[in-house]
Amino acid sequence: MSSSNPLRDPADRRLPRIAGPSGLVIFGVTGDLSRKKLMPAVYDLANRGLLPPGFSLVGFARREWAHEDFAQEVHDAVKEHARTPFREEVWQQLIQGMRFVQGTFDDDDAFERLRSTIEELDKAQGTGGNFAFYLSVPPSAFPVVIQQLKKHQLADQTGGSWRRAVIEKPFGHNLASAEELNKVVHEVFAPDQVFRIDHYLGKETVQNILALRFANTMFEPIWNRSLVDHVQITMAEDIGIGGRAGYYDGIGAARDVIQNHLLQLLALTAMEEPASFDADALAAEKTKVLGAVRLPKDMGRDTVRGQYSAGWQGGEKVIGYLDEDGIDASSKTDTYAAIKLEIDNRRWAGVPFYLRTGKRLGRRVTEIAVVFQRAPHSPFDSTATEELGSNAIVIRVQPDEGVTVRFGSKVPGTSMEIRDVSMDFAYGESFTESSPEAYERLILDVLLGDSNLFPRTEEVELSWKILDPIEEYWDKNGKPAQYAAGTWGPVEADEMLERHGRSWRRP
Amino acid sequence: MKTDLTDTTASKVNKALVQGRRAIGTPAVGMVLTLVIVTDEENAYDALRAASDAAHEHPSRTLVVIKRVSRSPRDRTQSRLDAEVRVGADAGTGETVVLRLYGEVADHAQSVVLPLLLPDAPVVVWWPVNAPLDPAKDPLGALAQRRVTDTYASEQPVRDLATRSRAYTPGDTDLSWTRITPWRSMLAAALDQVTCEVRAVEVEGEEFNPSCELLAMWLADRLDVPVKRSLSSGPGLTAVRMDTNCGPIKLDRADGSLATLSIEGQPDRAVALKRRETAELMAEELRRLDPDDTYASALRYGVDRLKSSWSAPAPRVPGDSVAKGERGEPKSDGRARLALPAPVEAAAKAPASQAAAEEPVRQEPPALEPVRKATTK
């Protein structure tokens, strides 16, 4: 965006942040993610008036489609999944910039066609050579697509234009493969032009962690080891692996979720206040705190992995992991993982961070619970406070986004009895409907070149440094504990906390 | 749940609200602001509907203040407050209280509204019609952080713009300004695409549409070039043409929904610029409750200066609005008849007609000069 534009004024807060002239190329446009999330997000952005005039969307896939077929596909996807109402005039604006390029990833002709399509769009739509390439493709296809982009000069930024790469997780499956991937990508795209999507970071509640901590005065003074007893970060899913056996087996819950989502949530919860709210300052603080993470000494005691066995999930009979289609009966892949981490710095020394994730758990929920120490002294007798638990601040990331504060309150009556109550802030109640979908926000940020909400290379590599030793230990020792589908994980995980007199929250 | 209270007081209304919430089982309040709508019976329905649509985005307590017209001197001596309390499904996402004020209490509406404001939450007052000329000095306006008027609904929009600019207090805003956000956003995006210097601008739209003047003033204020306001038959704004040193830039919307953006040397592009519903405008208006400095700056540029900024003789425009200022009657006639023997309404309108009678601004444009200068930072 040109800063010399006299119509732009930072004080003019009604004018939305519109992306400059640009286009988006989606590889793997026929995939689920593209249909359910990306295309609707593009439409929603257009509908909110956040895309520049002439914005162009190019689909690249193997399917034999004409431009019209592609437009029809987008149309259907938008009608079905978009969050804002369908409006013909917005559609008319979008459709003018829609193109489809047919080909496989190793097809040189196809990439040449892509290049001429982009050049044609620059002329017809005024996209100014600014294109983001969204790689919604399996990780094995990353290197070939990236190399093709380089070979056909699609990644070259000429005359002030930009070319950006957007990649989805997994960012490797261990440190070595992550470094390899980063090397491949950075060989073609400069590090600041690579955007790694962690859709959790696009969620309002996750961004709100920073607002909650650093815009208020009442939380930060208690956000440290003097008052916090421990922190629990949970991401639970009620579904099984579904049709993802090929991807999931051998990867497991820890690599799939803890390495990216949960460690990012940990970083945001535990980091120090950044000097400013810009990408560099945020990344610096996140890197610092991830670098200070200490692994448990005894991994056998302080990490637990599990596999769901047959059981009942929400009134439905479901099969165990080892019975799922395409899973080897001797598979050691974890569908549940719980680990205890500590952070070696002045603020957090001695405060355990418990991270857990799993499939086929009680219900779908993601939350961060900061649990406080009990009062050092209570003037009430023990019968009065028998039912009083620990105070807690719970940030509910999904579903039902919000913040809950739990504290004790007197039960009405003549006797003194204190019981836990919760005070609730729900996003749905205080601000409804308008909060954009994570992908909307992230795509807009890519087009604007704003990398606040994207993990950087160092963060990805640090996360693998945390997880790799655990995976190695698991690989050599024992096998996953079994837990019945629809429960909150294996008993071993409960024992892991009980040893220190704590227990998991039931989210 | 709906409760009707006749001849009541604010504290009884408060009690009914609490009881209503208890009865539907959601005693927690997650509302973020109090929206006070000041209107007449005729416009209350539409305004309330727009507000409850907007409330999907901003759960609020909506207080609708309807000043009823007393039809006889006897009525006027009696004073009565009727209230209709709606909570739960009947009120969308928040709570709604419709207050009908009869007789003397109509002049003291703030005494009814004050006890019903949500604690510690911002207050927005919206006058869909008949807004006071100085919103911040109005007793109800004084309660609010944000005062929303709509010059589009006014008899003499252009004259009102001039008055508003003199009375401007931070927190004032106008739905006619809200209406042009998509236009402003698109024009700014158009200038993002080129590196040209704008030399002159023409804003074209229907007469009696203050949005055209506001857009023109904003452009003149930001670009510091002559801006011409020309007339078309609408709907609303129809075109903005910018003459730049690298060719013309034109944003043309003939049908009120799909516009064409043409930039010299670039292909024409279709852009969606649909005229928005009142509910959408209110939702935008409630999104930010801080003073809108850009609006203030555009407003203070001044309609008169706008006319003089276009050095080329454009006698039609000023001539027209002067004539309109004197006429005034034909349009107001309709409404005057509806509010026939209405002393309350007449009183509310009195300042407007006085201002029309005085009207010194039009004759001496330089009088505006110091006001405007003082604001440019």
Coordinates of C-alpha atoms in Angstrom, one line a residue, chain A residues 1-2 4-9 11-16 18-21 46 49 51-55 87-90 92-94 96 122-127 428-434, chain B residues 28-30 32 55-59 146 173 177-178 181 184-189 191-193 218-219 222-223 257-258 261 266-274 280 284-285 288 290 292 294:
Chain A
M1 CA 0.0 0.0 0.0
S2 CA 1.5 3.3 -1.0
S4 CA 1.9 8.6 -0.2
N5 CA -1.8 8.1 -0.9
P6 CA -3.5 11.3 0.4
L7 CA -6.8 9.5 0.9
R8 CA -5.2 7.2 3.5
D9 CA -5.0 8.4 7.1
A11 CA -6.8 8.2 12.1
D12 CA -9.5 7.2 9.6
R13 CA -10.5 4.0 11.2
R14 CA -13.6 3.3 9.1
L15 CA -11.6 2.6 6.1
P16 CA -10.7 -1.1 6.3
I18 CA -7.7 -3.3 2.0
A19 CA -5.1 -5.5 0.4
G20 CA -3.2 -3.8 -2.5
P21 CA -3.5 -5.0 -6.0
A46 CA -14.7 -9.7 -1.0
G49 CA -15.0 -5.1 0.8
L51 CA -10.1 -7.2 -1.4
P52 CA -8.7 -4.8 -4.0
P53 CA -10.6 -4.2 -7.2
G54 CA -9.3 -6.6 -9.8
F55 CA -8.4 -9.2 -7.2
R87 CA -24.6 -11.3 -3.1
E88 CA -24.7 -11.4 -6.8
E89 CA -22.8 -8.1 -7.4
V90 CA -19.9 -9.3 -5.2
Q92 CA -19.7 -10.6 -10.4
Q93 CA -16.7 -8.6 -9.1
L94 CA -14.9 -11.8 -8.2
Q96 CA -13.9 -11.5 -13.6
D122 CA -1.6 -8.3 -14.7
K123 CA -2.8 -6.8 -17.9
A124 CA -6.5 -7.5 -17.6
Q125 CA -7.1 -7.1 -13.9
G126 CA -4.2 -4.8 -12.8
T127 CA -2.8 -7.2 -10.2
G428 CA -20.9 -14.8 21.3
E429 CA -22.6 -12.6 23.8
S430 CA -20.6 -9.5 23.8
F431 CA -19.6 -9.4 20.1
T432 CA -21.6 -11.6 17.8
E433 CA -21.2 -12.8 14.3
S434 CA -18.8 -10.3 13.0
Chain B
A28 CA -26.3 -12.8 33.1
V29 CA -26.0 -9.6 31.1
G30 CA -23.4 -9.6 28.2
V32 CA -22.0 -4.0 25.5
A55 CA -27.8 -5.8 17.7
H56 CA -26.8 -9.2 16.3
E57 CA -23.4 -7.7 16.1
H58 CA -23.5 -5.5 19.1
P59 CA -25.8 -6.9 21.8
R146 CA -21.8 8.9 20.5
T173 CA -21.6 11.4 13.6
W177 CA -21.2 9.9 6.4
T178 CA -21.4 6.2 7.2
T181 CA -17.5 4.3 3.7
R184 CA -14.1 6.2 0.3
S185 CA -12.6 2.8 0.7
M186 CA -12.8 2.1 -3.0
L187 CA -11.4 5.5 -4.0
A188 CA -8.5 5.1 -1.6
A189 CA -7.9 1.6 -3.1
L191 CA -5.2 5.6 -5.6
D192 CA -3.2 2.8 -4.1
Q193 CA -2.9 1.4 -7.6
W218 CA -13.7 14.7 2.4
L219 CA -12.0 14.6 -1.0
R222 CA -7.7 15.3 1.9
L223 CA -6.5 16.1 -1.6
S257 CA -25.2 -1.8 -6.7
L258 CA -22.4 -2.7 -9.1
L261 CA -13.7 1.5 -11.8
Q266 CA -5.8 -0.3 -16.9
P267 CA -8.8 -2.4 -17.8
D268 CA -12.2 -1.5 -16.4
R269 CA -13.2 -3.4 -13.4
A270 CA -16.5 -4.2 -11.8
V271 CA -16.7 -3.5 -8.1
A272 CA -19.5 -4.2 -5.7
L273 CA -20.8 -1.0 -4.1
K274 CA -24.3 -1.8 -3.0
E280 CA -25.8 -2.3 8.3
E284 CA -20.8 0.0 11.3
E285 CA -21.6 3.1 13.4
R288 CA -16.2 2.2 16.9
D290 CA -14.3 6.9 19.6
D292 CA -14.4 10.2 14.2
T294 CA -11.9 12.2 9.8

